[in-house]
Amino acid sequence: MKLSIERSVLLKAVSQAQSVVERRNTIPILANVLIEAEGENVHFRATDLDIEVMDRAVAQVERAGSTTVSAVTLHEIVRKLPDGALVTLTDDGASGRITVEAGRSNFSLATLPKEDFPVMASSEYTANFTAPAPVLRRLFDKSKFAISTEETRYYLNGVYMHVSDSDGGHVLRCVATDGHRLARIDADLPEGAKDMPGVIVPRKTVAELRKVLEDDDMQIAVSVSETKVRF
């Protein structure tokens, strides 16, 4: 695998990846980001087995391929590279290492094979809809403060997003509680969301999702199943 990508684009992708991976875990592959290069795109994927984040970026792919590398280490390297730098990632597929080059800087990082990277089970999404970023931002901002931080009460460690009845008809409702405080906030029900099953969006997912909801013009595609929600 060999590709070249703008530093700012790479930084955005690895920033999202490193914020999801667990820095302390007994499964080494979970500390890594999966990088897959093909055509004119490079795909990044990271997971802690509860959350999976994926990103796609445009790159100059000289040789297609895939590998995994420490998300935190790669992020630290890219973060310190100069603005405007063109970063080249090279993995020969045999040495178990990937090189990161930008100008006079050259780094060599250990890799793990793509085959070790966990694949989250696919899900049959029963509801698919689109919601404006400001709507989701308001729903989560007004409810996340009440999420419980007590890990033993896992069913309170998130925001319950569901369809509910209101005086004006059906609404999209978010509820959170820590047993002492209760937050409830409603929004107009998006088209296509009426039959969605209720899901608990975990605290960590809310925090990561919140980072991409700043653009007021962005439309967020949401897919929901009995066990998963995808944004």
JSON list of C-alpha atoms in Angstrom, two decimals:
[
{"chain": "A", "resi": 1, "resn": "MET", "atom": "CA", "xyz": [0.00, 0.00, 0.00]},
{"chain": "A", "resi": 2, "resn": "LYS", "atom": "CA", "xyz": [1.26, 3.46, -0.85]},
{"chain": "A", "resi": 3, "resn": "LEU", "atom": "CA", "xyz": [-0.69, 6.70, -0.79]},
{"chain": "A", "resi": 4, "resn": "SER", "atom": "CA", "xyz": [-0.23, 10.43, -0.41]},
{"chain": "A", "resi": 5, "resn": "ILE", "atom": "CA", "xyz": [-2.74, 12.60, 1.42]},
{"chain": "A", "resi": 6, "resn": "GLU", "atom": "CA", "xyz": [-2.96, 16.17, 2.68]},
{"chain": "A", "resi": 7, "resn": "ARG", "atom": "CA", "xyz": [-1.99, 16.56, 6.31]},
{"chain": "A", "resi": 8, "resn": "SER", "atom": "CA", "xyz": [-5.24, 18.35, 7.27]},
{"chain": "A", "resi": 9, "resn": "VAL", "atom": "CA", "xyz": [-7.38, 15.61, 5.72]},
{"chain": "A", "resi": 10, "resn": "LEU", "atom": "CA", "xyz": [-5.39, 12.84, 7.40]},
{"chain": "A", "resi": 11, "resn": "LEU", "atom": "CA", "xyz": [-5.47, 14.65, 10.74]},
{"chain": "A", "resi": 12, "resn": "LYS", "atom": "CA", "xyz": [-9.27, 14.89, 10.66]},
{"chain": "A", "resi": 13, "resn": "ALA", "atom": "CA", "xyz": [-9.61, 11.15, 9.99]},
{"chain": "A", "resi": 14, "resn": "VAL", "atom": "CA", "xyz": [-7.13, 9.95, 12.61]},
{"chain": "A", "resi": 15, "resn": "SER", "atom": "CA", "xyz": [-8.47, 12.42, 15.19]},
{"chain": "A", "resi": 16, "resn": "GLN", "atom": "CA", "xyz": [-11.86, 10.74, 14.99]},
{"chain": "A", "resi": 17, "resn": "ALA", "atom": "CA", "xyz": [-10.26, 7.29, 15.10]},
{"chain": "A", "resi": 18, "resn": "GLN", "atom": "CA", "xyz": [-8.03, 7.90, 18.11]},
{"chain": "A", "resi": 19, "resn": "SER", "atom": "CA", "xyz": [-10.90, 9.34, 20.13]},
{"chain": "A", "resi": 20, "resn": "VAL", "atom": "CA", "xyz": [-12.82, 6.07, 19.79]},
{"chain": "A", "resi": 21, "resn": "VAL", "atom": "CA", "xyz": [-10.10, 3.49, 20.47]},
{"chain": "A", "resi": 22, "resn": "GLU", "atom": "CA", "xyz": [-9.40, 2.38, 24.02]},
{"chain": "A", "resi": 23, "resn": "ARG", "atom": "CA", "xyz": [-5.88, 3.30, 25.09]},
{"chain": "A", "resi": 24, "resn": "ARG", "atom": "CA", "xyz": [-5.82, 0.60, 27.74]},
{"chain": "A", "resi": 25, "resn": "ASN", "atom": "CA", "xyz": [-7.11, -2.75, 26.55]},
{"chain": "A", "resi": 26, "resn": "THR", "atom": "CA", "xyz": [-6.09, -6.38, 26.46]},
{"chain": "A", "resi": 27, "resn": "ILE", "atom": "CA", "xyz": [-6.74, -6.72, 22.73]},
{"chain": "A", "resi": 28, "resn": "PRO", "atom": "CA", "xyz": [-3.92, -4.94, 20.82]},
{"chain": "A", "resi": 29, "resn": "ILE", "atom": "CA", "xyz": [-5.85, -4.63, 17.54]},
{"chain": "A", "resi": 30, "resn": "LEU", "atom": "CA", "xyz": [-8.45, -2.41, 19.23]},
{"chain": "A", "resi": 31, "resn": "ALA", "atom": "CA", "xyz": [-5.80, 0.30, 19.62]},
{"chain": "A", "resi": 32, "resn": "ASN", "atom": "CA", "xyz": [-5.34, 0.42, 15.85]},
{"chain": "A", "resi": 33, "resn": "VAL", "atom": "CA", "xyz": [-7.05, 2.20, 13.00]},
{"chain": "A", "resi": 34, "resn": "LEU", "atom": "CA", "xyz": [-7.74, 0.21, 9.85]},
{"chain": "A", "resi": 35, "resn": "ILE", "atom": "CA", "xyz": [-6.53, 1.98, 6.70]},
{"chain": "A", "resi": 36, "resn": "GLU", "atom": "CA", "xyz": [-7.76, 0.76, 3.31]},
{"chain": "A", "resi": 37, "resn": "ALA", "atom": "CA", "xyz": [-6.61, 2.44, 0.10]},
{"chain": "A", "resi": 38, "resn": "GLU", "atom": "CA", "xyz": [-8.15, 1.81, -3.28]},
{"chain": "A", "resi": 39, "resn": "GLY", "atom": "CA", "xyz": [-8.87, 3.88, -6.38]},
{"chain": "A", "resi": 40, "resn": "GLU", "atom": "CA", "xyz": [-8.83, 7.54, -5.39]},
{"chain": "A", "resi": 41, "resn": "ASN", "atom": "CA", "xyz": [-10.04, 7.02, -1.82]},
{"chain": "A", "resi": 42, "resn": "VAL", "atom": "CA", "xyz": [-8.70, 5.88, 1.51]},
{"chain": "A", "resi": 43, "resn": "HIS", "atom": "CA", "xyz": [-11.02, 4.53, 4.19]},
{"chain": "A", "resi": 44, "resn": "PHE", "atom": "CA", "xyz": [-10.35, 4.73, 7.93]},
{"chain": "A", "resi": 45, "resn": "ARG", "atom": "CA", "xyz": [-12.09, 2.59, 10.53]},
{"chain": "A", "resi": 46, "resn": "ALA", "atom": "CA", "xyz": [-11.74, 2.29, 14.31]},
{"chain": "A", "resi": 47, "resn": "THR", "atom": "CA", "xyz": [-13.78, 0.53, 16.98]},
{"chain": "A", "resi": 48, "resn": "ASP", "atom": "CA", "xyz": [-13.91, -0.31, 20.68]},
{"chain": "A", "resi": 49, "resn": "LEU", "atom": "CA", "xyz": [-16.46, -3.08, 19.94]},
{"chain": "A", "resi": 50, "resn": "ASP", "atom": "CA", "xyz": [-19.30, -0.81, 21.10]},
{"chain": "A", "resi": 51, "resn": "ILE", "atom": "CA", "xyz": [-18.73, 2.11, 18.73]},
{"chain": "A", "resi": 52, "resn": "GLU", "atom": "CA", "xyz": [-17.40, 2.01, 15.20]},
{"chain": "A", "resi": 53, "resn": "VAL", "atom": "CA", "xyz": [-16.31, 5.17, 13.40]},
{"chain": "A", "resi": 54, "resn": "MET", "atom": "CA", "xyz": [-15.64, 5.28, 9.67]},
{"chain": "A", "resi": 55, "resn": "ASP", "atom": "CA", "xyz": [-14.28, 8.03, 7.47]},
{"chain": "A", "resi": 56, "resn": "ARG", "atom": "CA", "xyz": [-13.44, 8.33, 3.78]},
{"chain": "A", "resi": 57, "resn": "ALA", "atom": "CA", "xyz": [-10.99, 10.76, 2.25]},
{"chain": "A", "resi": 58, "resn": "VAL", "atom": "CA", "xyz": [-9.60, 11.55, -1.18]},
{"chain": "A", "resi": 59, "resn": "ALA", "atom": "CA", "xyz": [-5.96, 10.54, -1.63]},
{"chain": "A", "resi": 60, "resn": "GLN", "atom": "CA", "xyz": [-3.39, 9.85, -4.32]},
{"chain": "A", "resi": 61, "resn": "VAL", "atom": "CA", "xyz": [-3.26, 6.06, -4.18]},
{"chain": "A", "resi": 62, "resn": "GLU", "atom": "CA", "xyz": [-0.15, 4.74, -5.90]},
{"chain": "A", "resi": 63, "resn": "ARG", "atom": "CA", "xyz": [-0.58, 1.18, -4.68]},
{"chain": "A", "resi": 64, "resn": "ALA", "atom": "CA", "xyz": [-3.81, -0.21, -3.23]},
{"chain": "A", "resi": 65, "resn": "GLY", "atom": "CA", "xyz": [-3.72, -2.15, 0.02]},
{"chain": "A", "resi": 66, "resn": "SER", "atom": "CA", "xyz": [-4.70, -2.19, 3.67]},
{"chain": "A", "resi": 67, "resn": "THR", "atom": "CA", "xyz": [-3.14, -2.36, 7.11]},
{"chain": "A", "resi": 68, "resn": "THR", "atom": "CA", "xyz": [-3.72, -1.31, 10.72]},
{"chain": "A", "resi": 69, "resn": "VAL", "atom": "CA", "xyz": [-1.57, 0.97, 12.85]},
{"chain": "A", "resi": 70, "resn": "SER", "atom": "CA", "xyz": [-1.79, 2.56, 16.30]},
{"chain": "A", "resi": 71, "resn": "ALA", "atom": "CA", "xyz": [-4.39, 5.32, 16.05]},
{"chain": "A", "resi": 72, "resn": "VAL", "atom": "CA", "xyz": [-2.94, 7.34, 18.94]},
{"chain": "A", "resi": 73, "resn": "THR", "atom": "CA", "xyz": [0.65, 7.19, 17.68]},
{"chain": "A", "resi": 74, "resn": "LEU", "atom": "CA", "xyz": [-0.33, 8.09, 14.12]},
{"chain": "A", "resi": 75, "resn": "HIS", "atom": "CA", "xyz": [-2.42, 10.97, 15.41]},
{"chain": "A", "resi": 76, "resn": "GLU", "atom": "CA", "xyz": [0.47, 12.34, 17.48]},
{"chain": "A", "resi": 77, "resn": "ILE", "atom": "CA", "xyz": [2.79, 12.22, 14.47]},
{"chain": "A", "resi": 78, "resn": "VAL", "atom": "CA", "xyz": [0.37, 13.84, 12.03]},
{"chain": "A", "resi": 79, "resn": "ARG", "atom": "CA", "xyz": [-0.64, 16.50, 14.56]},
{"chain": "A", "resi": 80, "resn": "LYS", "atom": "CA", "xyz": [2.96, 17.72, 14.82]},
{"chain": "A", "resi": 81, "resn": "LEU", "atom": "CA", "xyz": [3.58, 17.87, 11.08]},
{"chain": "A", "resi": 82, "resn": "PRO", "atom": "CA", "xyz": [3.54, 21.35, 9.48]},
{"chain": "A", "resi": 83, "resn": "ASP", "atom": "CA", "xyz": [0.34, 22.72, 7.98]},
{"chain": "A", "resi": 84, "resn": "GLY", "atom": "CA", "xyz": [0.05, 22.11, 4.26]},
{"chain": "A", "resi": 85, "resn": "ALA", "atom": "CA", "xyz": [2.34, 19.08, 4.31]},
{"chain": "A", "resi": 86, "resn": "LEU", "atom": "CA", "xyz": [1.71, 16.19, 1.94]},
{"chain": "A", "resi": 87, "resn": "VAL", "atom": "CA", "xyz": [1.94, 12.94, 3.91]},
{"chain": "A", "resi": 88, "resn": "THR", "atom": "CA", "xyz": [2.96, 9.67, 2.28]},
{"chain": "A", "resi": 89, "resn": "LEU", "atom": "CA", "xyz": [2.03, 6.34, 3.90]},
{"chain": "A", "resi": 90, "resn": "THR", "atom": "CA", "xyz": [3.86, 3.25, 2.65]},
{"chain": "A", "resi": 91, "resn": "ASP", "atom": "CA", "xyz": [3.38, -0.38, 3.72]},
{"chain": "A", "resi": 92, "resn": "ASP", "atom": "CA", "xyz": [5.19, -3.11, 1.79]},
{"chain": "A", "resi": 93, "resn": "GLY", "atom": "CA", "xyz": [2.91, -5.77, 3.25]},
{"chain": "A", "resi": 94, "resn": "ALA", "atom": "CA", "xyz": [5.83, -7.92, 4.41]},
{"chain": "A", "resi": 95, "resn": "SER", "atom": "CA", "xyz": [7.88, -6.06, 7.02]},
{"chain": "A", "resi": 96, "resn": "GLY", "atom": "CA", "xyz": [5.06, -5.51, 9.49]},
{"chain": "A", "resi": 97, "resn": "ARG", "atom": "CA", "xyz": [5.76, -1.77, 9.49]},
{"chain": "A", "resi": 98, "resn": "ILE", "atom": "CA", "xyz": [4.38, 1.35, 7.83]},
{"chain": "A", "resi": 99, "resn": "THR", "atom": "CA", "xyz": [6.42, 4.44, 7.03]},
{"chain": "A", "resi": 100, "resn": "VAL", "atom": "CA", "xyz": [5.04, 7.95, 7.42]},
{"chain": "A", "resi": 101, "resn": "GLU", "atom": "CA", "xyz": [6.88, 10.59, 5.38]},
{"chain": "A", "resi": 102, "resn": "ALA", "atom": "CA", "xyz": [6.39, 14.34, 5.09]},
{"chain": "A", "resi": 103, "resn": "GLY", "atom": "CA", "xyz": [9.21, 16.57, 3.88]},
{"chain": "A", "resi": 104, "resn": "ARG", "atom": "CA", "xyz": [12.30, 15.67, 5.90]},
{"chain": "A", "resi": 105, "resn": "SER", "atom": "CA", "xyz": [10.30, 13.78, 8.51]},
{"chain": "A", "resi": 106, "resn": "ASN", "atom": "CA", "xyz": [10.27, 9.99, 8.37]},
{"chain": "A", "resi": 107, "resn": "PHE", "atom": "CA", "xyz": [8.66, 7.61, 10.86]},
{"chain": "A", "resi": 108, "resn": "SER", "atom": "CA", "xyz": [8.33, 3.82, 10.97]},
{"chain": "A", "resi": 109, "resn": "LEU", "atom": "CA", "xyz": [5.43, 2.30, 12.92]},
{"chain": "A", "resi": 110, "resn": "ALA", "atom": "CA", "xyz": [4.55, -1.31, 13.72]},
{"chain": "A", "resi": 111, "resn": "THR", "atom": "CA", "xyz": [1.41, -2.68, 12.10]},
{"chain": "A", "resi": 112, "resn": "LEU", "atom": "CA", "xyz": [-1.02, -5.53, 12.63]},
{"chain": "A", "resi": 113, "resn": "PRO", "atom": "CA", "xyz": [-2.71, -7.38, 9.75]},
{"chain": "A", "resi": 114, "resn": "LYS", "atom": "CA", "xyz": [-6.11, -6.31, 8.51]},
{"chain": "A", "resi": 115, "resn": "GLU", "atom": "CA", "xyz": [-7.41, -9.84, 9.15]},
{"chain": "A", "resi": 116, "resn": "ASP", "atom": "CA", "xyz": [-7.09, -9.26, 12.91]},
{"chain": "A", "resi": 117, "resn": "PHE", "atom": "CA", "xyz": [-9.36, -6.22, 12.82]},
{"chain": "A", "resi": 118, "resn": "PRO", "atom": "CA", "xyz": [-12.84, -7.00, 14.20]},
{"chain": "A", "resi": 119, "resn": "VAL", "atom": "CA", "xyz": [-15.82, -6.74, 11.89]},
{"chain": "A", "resi": 120, "resn": "MET", "atom": "CA", "xyz": [-18.96, -5.55, 13.65]},
{"chain": "A", "resi": 121, "resn": "ALA", "atom": "CA", "xyz": [-21.98, -7.66, 12.85]},
{"chain": "A", "resi": 122, "resn": "SER", "atom": "CA", "xyz": [-24.18, -6.24, 10.12]},
{"chain": "A", "resi": 123, "resn": "SER", "atom": "CA", "xyz": [-27.65, -5.15, 11.10]},
{"chain": "A", "resi": 124, "resn": "GLU", "atom": "CA", "xyz": [-31.01, -4.94, 9.38]},
{"chain": "A", "resi": 125, "resn": "TYR", "atom": "CA", "xyz": [-31.92, -1.28, 9.77]},
{"chain": "A", "resi": 126, "resn": "THR", "atom": "CA", "xyz": [-35.68, -0.96, 9.99]},
{"chain": "A", "resi": 127, "resn": "ALA", "atom": "CA", "xyz": [-35.84, 2.84, 9.91]},
{"chain": "A", "resi": 128, "resn": "ASN", "atom": "CA", "xyz": [-33.85, 5.29, 7.83]},
{"chain": "A", "resi": 129, "resn": "PHE", "atom": "CA", "xyz": [-34.29, 9.04, 7.97]},
{"chain": "A", "resi": 130, "resn": "THR", "atom": "CA", "xyz": [-32.45, 12.33, 7.69]},
{"chain": "A", "resi": 131, "resn": "ALA", "atom": "CA", "xyz": [-32.31, 15.06, 10.32]},
{"chain": "A", "resi": 132, "resn": "PRO", "atom": "CA", "xyz": [-30.68, 18.51, 10.23]},
{"chain": "A", "resi": 133, "resn": "ALA", "atom": "CA", "xyz": [-27.52, 18.79, 12.33]},
{"chain": "A", "resi": 134, "resn": "PRO", "atom": "CA", "xyz": [-28.97, 21.63, 14.48]},
{"chain": "A", "resi": 135, "resn": "VAL", "atom": "CA", "xyz": [-31.93, 19.41, 15.45]},
{"chain": "A", "resi": 136, "resn": "LEU", "atom": "CA", "xyz": [-29.76, 16.52, 16.61]},
{"chain": "A", "resi": 137, "resn": "ARG", "atom": "CA", "xyz": [-27.37, 18.95, 18.28]},
{"chain": "A", "resi": 138, "resn": "ARG", "atom": "CA", "xyz": [-30.23, 20.45, 20.29]},
{"chain": "A", "resi": 139, "resn": "LEU", "atom": "CA", "xyz": [-31.63, 17.03, 21.25]},
{"chain": "A", "resi": 140, "resn": "PHE", "atom": "CA", "xyz": [-28.32, 15.77, 22.59]},
{"chain": "A", "resi": 141, "resn": "ASP", "atom": "CA", "xyz": [-27.14, 19.05, 24.13]},
{"chain": "A", "resi": 142, "resn": "LYS", "atom": "CA", "xyz": [-30.35, 19.38, 26.13]},
{"chain": "A", "resi": 143, "resn": "SER", "atom": "CA", "xyz": [-30.30, 15.80, 27.39]},
{"chain": "A", "resi": 144, "resn": "LYS", "atom": "CA", "xyz": [-26.69, 14.63, 27.77]},
{"chain": "A", "resi": 145, "resn": "PHE", "atom": "CA", "xyz": [-26.12, 16.41, 31.10]},
{"chain": "A", "resi": 146, "resn": "ALA", "atom": "CA", "xyz": [-28.43, 13.92, 32.82]},
{"chain": "A", "resi": 147, "resn": "ILE", "atom": "CA", "xyz": [-26.67, 10.77, 31.54]},
{"chain": "A", "resi": 148, "resn": "SER", "atom": "CA", "xyz": [-25.53, 8.56, 34.41]},
{"chain": "A", "resi": 149, "resn": "THR", "atom": "CA", "xyz": [-21.79, 7.99, 34.84]},
{"chain": "A", "resi": 150, "resn": "GLU", "atom": "CA", "xyz": [-22.33, 4.98, 37.09]},
{"chain": "A", "resi": 151, "resn": "GLU", "atom": "CA", "xyz": [-21.11, 2.08, 34.95]},
{"chain": "A", "resi": 152, "resn": "THR", "atom": "CA", "xyz": [-23.10, -0.54, 36.88]},
{"chain": "A", "resi": 153, "resn": "ARG", "atom": "CA", "xyz": [-26.32, 1.11, 35.72]},
{"chain": "A", "resi": 154, "resn": "TYR", "atom": "CA", "xyz": [-25.46, 0.61, 32.07]},
{"chain": "A", "resi": 155, "resn": "TYR", "atom": "CA", "xyz": [-29.05, 1.16, 30.95]},
{"chain": "A", "resi": 156, "resn": "LEU", "atom": "CA", "xyz": [-28.75, 4.78, 32.15]},
{"chain": "A", "resi": 157, "resn": "ASN", "atom": "CA", "xyz": [-25.39, 5.39, 30.44]},
{"chain": "A", "resi": 158, "resn": "GLY", "atom": "CA", "xyz": [-26.89, 7.03, 27.38]},
{"chain": "A", "resi": 159, "resn": "VAL", "atom": "CA", "xyz": [-29.71, 8.97, 25.78]},
{"chain": "A", "resi": 160, "resn": "TYR", "atom": "CA", "xyz": [-32.91, 7.08, 24.99]},
{"chain": "A", "resi": 161, "resn": "MET", "atom": "CA", "xyz": [-33.94, 8.20, 21.50]},
{"chain": "A", "resi": 162, "resn": "HIS", "atom": "CA", "xyz": [-37.41, 7.12, 20.43]},
{"chain": "A", "resi": 163, "resn": "VAL", "atom": "CA", "xyz": [-40.70, 8.09, 18.84]},
{"chain": "A", "resi": 164, "resn": "SER", "atom": "CA", "xyz": [-43.34, 9.29, 21.28]},
{"chain": "A", "resi": 165, "resn": "ASP", "atom": "CA", "xyz": [-46.84, 10.71, 21.24]},
{"chain": "A", "resi": 166, "resn": "SER", "atom": "CA", "xyz": [-47.37, 14.39, 21.93]},
{"chain": "A", "resi": 167, "resn": "ASP", "atom": "CA", "xyz": [-50.29, 16.79, 21.79]},
{"chain": "A", "resi": 168, "resn": "GLY", "atom": "CA", "xyz": [-49.40, 17.69, 18.24]},
{"chain": "A", "resi": 169, "resn": "GLY", "atom": "CA", "xyz": [-48.81, 14.10, 17.10]},
{"chain": "A", "resi": 170, "resn": "HIS", "atom": "CA", "xyz": [-45.66, 12.00, 16.98]},
{"chain": "A", "resi": 171, "resn": "VAL", "atom": "CA", "xyz": [-42.31, 13.51, 17.97]},
{"chain": "A", "resi": 172, "resn": "LEU", "atom": "CA", "xyz": [-38.69, 12.40, 18.10]},
{"chain": "A", "resi": 173, "resn": "ARG", "atom": "CA", "xyz": [-37.85, 12.38, 21.80]},
{"chain": "A", "resi": 174, "resn": "CYS", "atom": "CA", "xyz": [-34.57, 12.10, 23.69]},
{"chain": "A", "resi": 175, "resn": "VAL", "atom": "CA", "xyz": [-34.57, 11.22, 27.39]},
{"chain": "A", "resi": 176, "resn": "ALA", "atom": "CA", "xyz": [-31.73, 10.80, 29.87]},
{"chain": "A", "resi": 177, "resn": "THR", "atom": "CA", "xyz": [-31.57, 10.32, 33.62]},
{"chain": "A", "resi": 178, "resn": "ASP", "atom": "CA", "xyz": [-29.05, 9.48, 36.31]},
{"chain": "A", "resi": 179, "resn": "GLY", "atom": "CA", "xyz": [-31.73, 8.58, 38.83]},
{"chain": "A", "resi": 180, "resn": "HIS", "atom": "CA", "xyz": [-31.74, 12.09, 40.30]},
{"chain": "A", "resi": 181, "resn": "ARG", "atom": "CA", "xyz": [-32.16, 14.33, 37.27]},
{"chain": "A", "resi": 182, "resn": "LEU", "atom": "CA", "xyz": [-34.36, 13.79, 34.25]},
{"chain": "A", "resi": 183, "resn": "ALA", "atom": "CA", "xyz": [-33.96, 15.46, 30.87]},
{"chain": "A", "resi": 184, "resn": "ARG", "atom": "CA", "xyz": [-36.56, 15.25, 28.11]},
{"chain": "A", "resi": 185, "resn": "ILE", "atom": "CA", "xyz": [-36.48, 17.11, 24.83]},
{"chain": "A", "resi": 186, "resn": "ASP", "atom": "CA", "xyz": [-38.65, 16.76, 21.71]},
{"chain": "A", "resi": 187, "resn": "ALA", "atom": "CA", "xyz": [-38.24, 17.60, 18.04]},
{"chain": "A", "resi": 188, "resn": "ASP", "atom": "CA", "xyz": [-40.48, 17.32, 15.01]},
{"chain": "A", "resi": 189, "resn": "LEU", "atom": "CA", "xyz": [-40.51, 13.74, 13.76]},
{"chain": "A", "resi": 190, "resn": "PRO", "atom": "CA", "xyz": [-38.41, 13.41, 10.58]},
{"chain": "A", "resi": 191, "resn": "GLU", "atom": "CA", "xyz": [-39.97, 11.70, 7.60]},
{"chain": "A", "resi": 192, "resn": "GLY", "atom": "CA", "xyz": [-39.21, 7.98, 7.71]},
{"chain": "A", "resi": 193, "resn": "ALA", "atom": "CA", "xyz": [-38.67, 7.83, 11.47]},
{"chain": "A", "resi": 194, "resn": "LYS", "atom": "CA", "xyz": [-42.19, 6.90, 12.56]},
{"chain": "A", "resi": 195, "resn": "ASP", "atom": "CA", "xyz": [-41.49, 3.15, 12.83]},
{"chain": "A", "resi": 196, "resn": "MET", "atom": "CA", "xyz": [-38.03, 3.39, 14.36]},
{"chain": "A", "resi": 197, "resn": "PRO", "atom": "CA", "xyz": [-37.40, 1.22, 17.43]},
{"chain": "A", "resi": 198, "resn": "GLY", "atom": "CA", "xyz": [-36.26, 3.04, 20.56]},
{"chain": "A", "resi": 199, "resn": "VAL", "atom": "CA", "xyz": [-32.50, 2.90, 21.12]},
{"chain": "A", "resi": 200, "resn": "ILE", "atom": "CA", "xyz": [-30.13, 4.01, 23.86]},
{"chain": "A", "resi": 201, "resn": "VAL", "atom": "CA", "xyz": [-27.32, 6.07, 22.35]},
{"chain": "A", "resi": 202, "resn": "PRO", "atom": "CA", "xyz": [-24.31, 5.55, 24.67]},
{"chain": "A", "resi": 203, "resn": "ARG", "atom": "CA", "xyz": [-22.60, 8.49, 26.35]},
{"chain": "A", "resi": 204, "resn": "LYS", "atom": "CA", "xyz": [-19.39, 7.97, 24.36]},
{"chain": "A", "resi": 205, "resn": "THR", "atom": "CA", "xyz": [-21.32, 7.87, 21.09]},
{"chain": "A", "resi": 206, "resn": "VAL", "atom": "CA", "xyz": [-23.11, 11.10, 21.98]},
{"chain": "A", "resi": 207, "resn": "ALA", "atom": "CA", "xyz": [-19.75, 12.77, 22.68]},
{"chain": "A", "resi": 208, "resn": "GLU", "atom": "CA", "xyz": [-18.22, 11.62, 19.39]},
{"chain": "A", "resi": 209, "resn": "LEU", "atom": "CA", "xyz": [-21.32, 12.46, 17.35]},
{"chain": "A", "resi": 210, "resn": "ARG", "atom": "CA", "xyz": [-21.48, 15.92, 18.89]},
{"chain": "A", "resi": 211, "resn": "LYS", "atom": "CA", "xyz": [-18.11, 16.75, 17.30]},
{"chain": "A", "resi": 212, "resn": "VAL", "atom": "CA", "xyz": [-19.55, 16.53, 13.78]},
{"chain": "A", "resi": 213, "resn": "LEU", "atom": "CA", "xyz": [-22.78, 18.43, 14.39]},
{"chain": "A", "resi": 214, "resn": "GLU", "atom": "CA", "xyz": [-21.36, 21.97, 14.25]},
{"chain": "A", "resi": 215, "resn": "ASP", "atom": "CA", "xyz": [-22.24, 22.60, 10.60]},
{"chain": "A", "resi": 216, "resn": "ASP", "atom": "CA", "xyz": [-25.76, 24.05, 10.54]},
{"chain": "A", "resi": 217, "resn": "ASP", "atom": "CA", "xyz": [-26.21, 23.14, 6.88]},
{"chain": "A", "resi": 218, "resn": "MET", "atom": "CA", "xyz": [-25.35, 19.47, 7.35]},
{"chain": "A", "resi": 219, "resn": "GLN", "atom": "CA", "xyz": [-28.01, 16.79, 7.00]},
{"chain": "A", "resi": 220, "resn": "ILE", "atom": "CA", "xyz": [-27.36, 13.69, 9.11]},
{"chain": "A", "resi": 221, "resn": "ALA", "atom": "CA", "xyz": [-28.50, 10.30, 7.80]},
{"chain": "A", "resi": 222, "resn": "VAL", "atom": "CA", "xyz": [-29.72, 8.09, 10.63]},
{"chain": "A", "resi": 223, "resn": "SER", "atom": "CA", "xyz": [-30.37, 4.34, 10.42]},
{"chain": "A", "resi": 224, "resn": "VAL", "atom": "CA", "xyz": [-31.86, 2.41, 13.34]},
{"chain": "A", "resi": 225, "resn": "SER", "atom": "CA", "xyz": [-32.32, -1.27, 14.15]},
{"chain": "A", "resi": 226, "resn": "GLU", "atom": "CA", "xyz": [-33.29, -3.06, 17.36]},
{"chain": "A", "resi": 227, "resn": "THR", "atom": "CA", "xyz": [-29.65, -3.19, 18.48]},
{"chain": "A", "resi": 228, "resn": "LYS", "atom": "CA", "xyz": [-27.78, -0.52, 16.53]},
{"chain": "A", "resi": 229, "resn": "VAL", "atom": "CA", "xyz": [-27.94, 3.09, 15.44]},
{"chain": "A", "resi": 230, "resn": "ARG", "atom": "CA", "xyz": [-25.82, 4.52, 12.64]},
{"chain": "A", "resi": 231, "resn": "PHE", "atom": "CA", "xyz": [-25.20, 8.23, 12.01]}
]
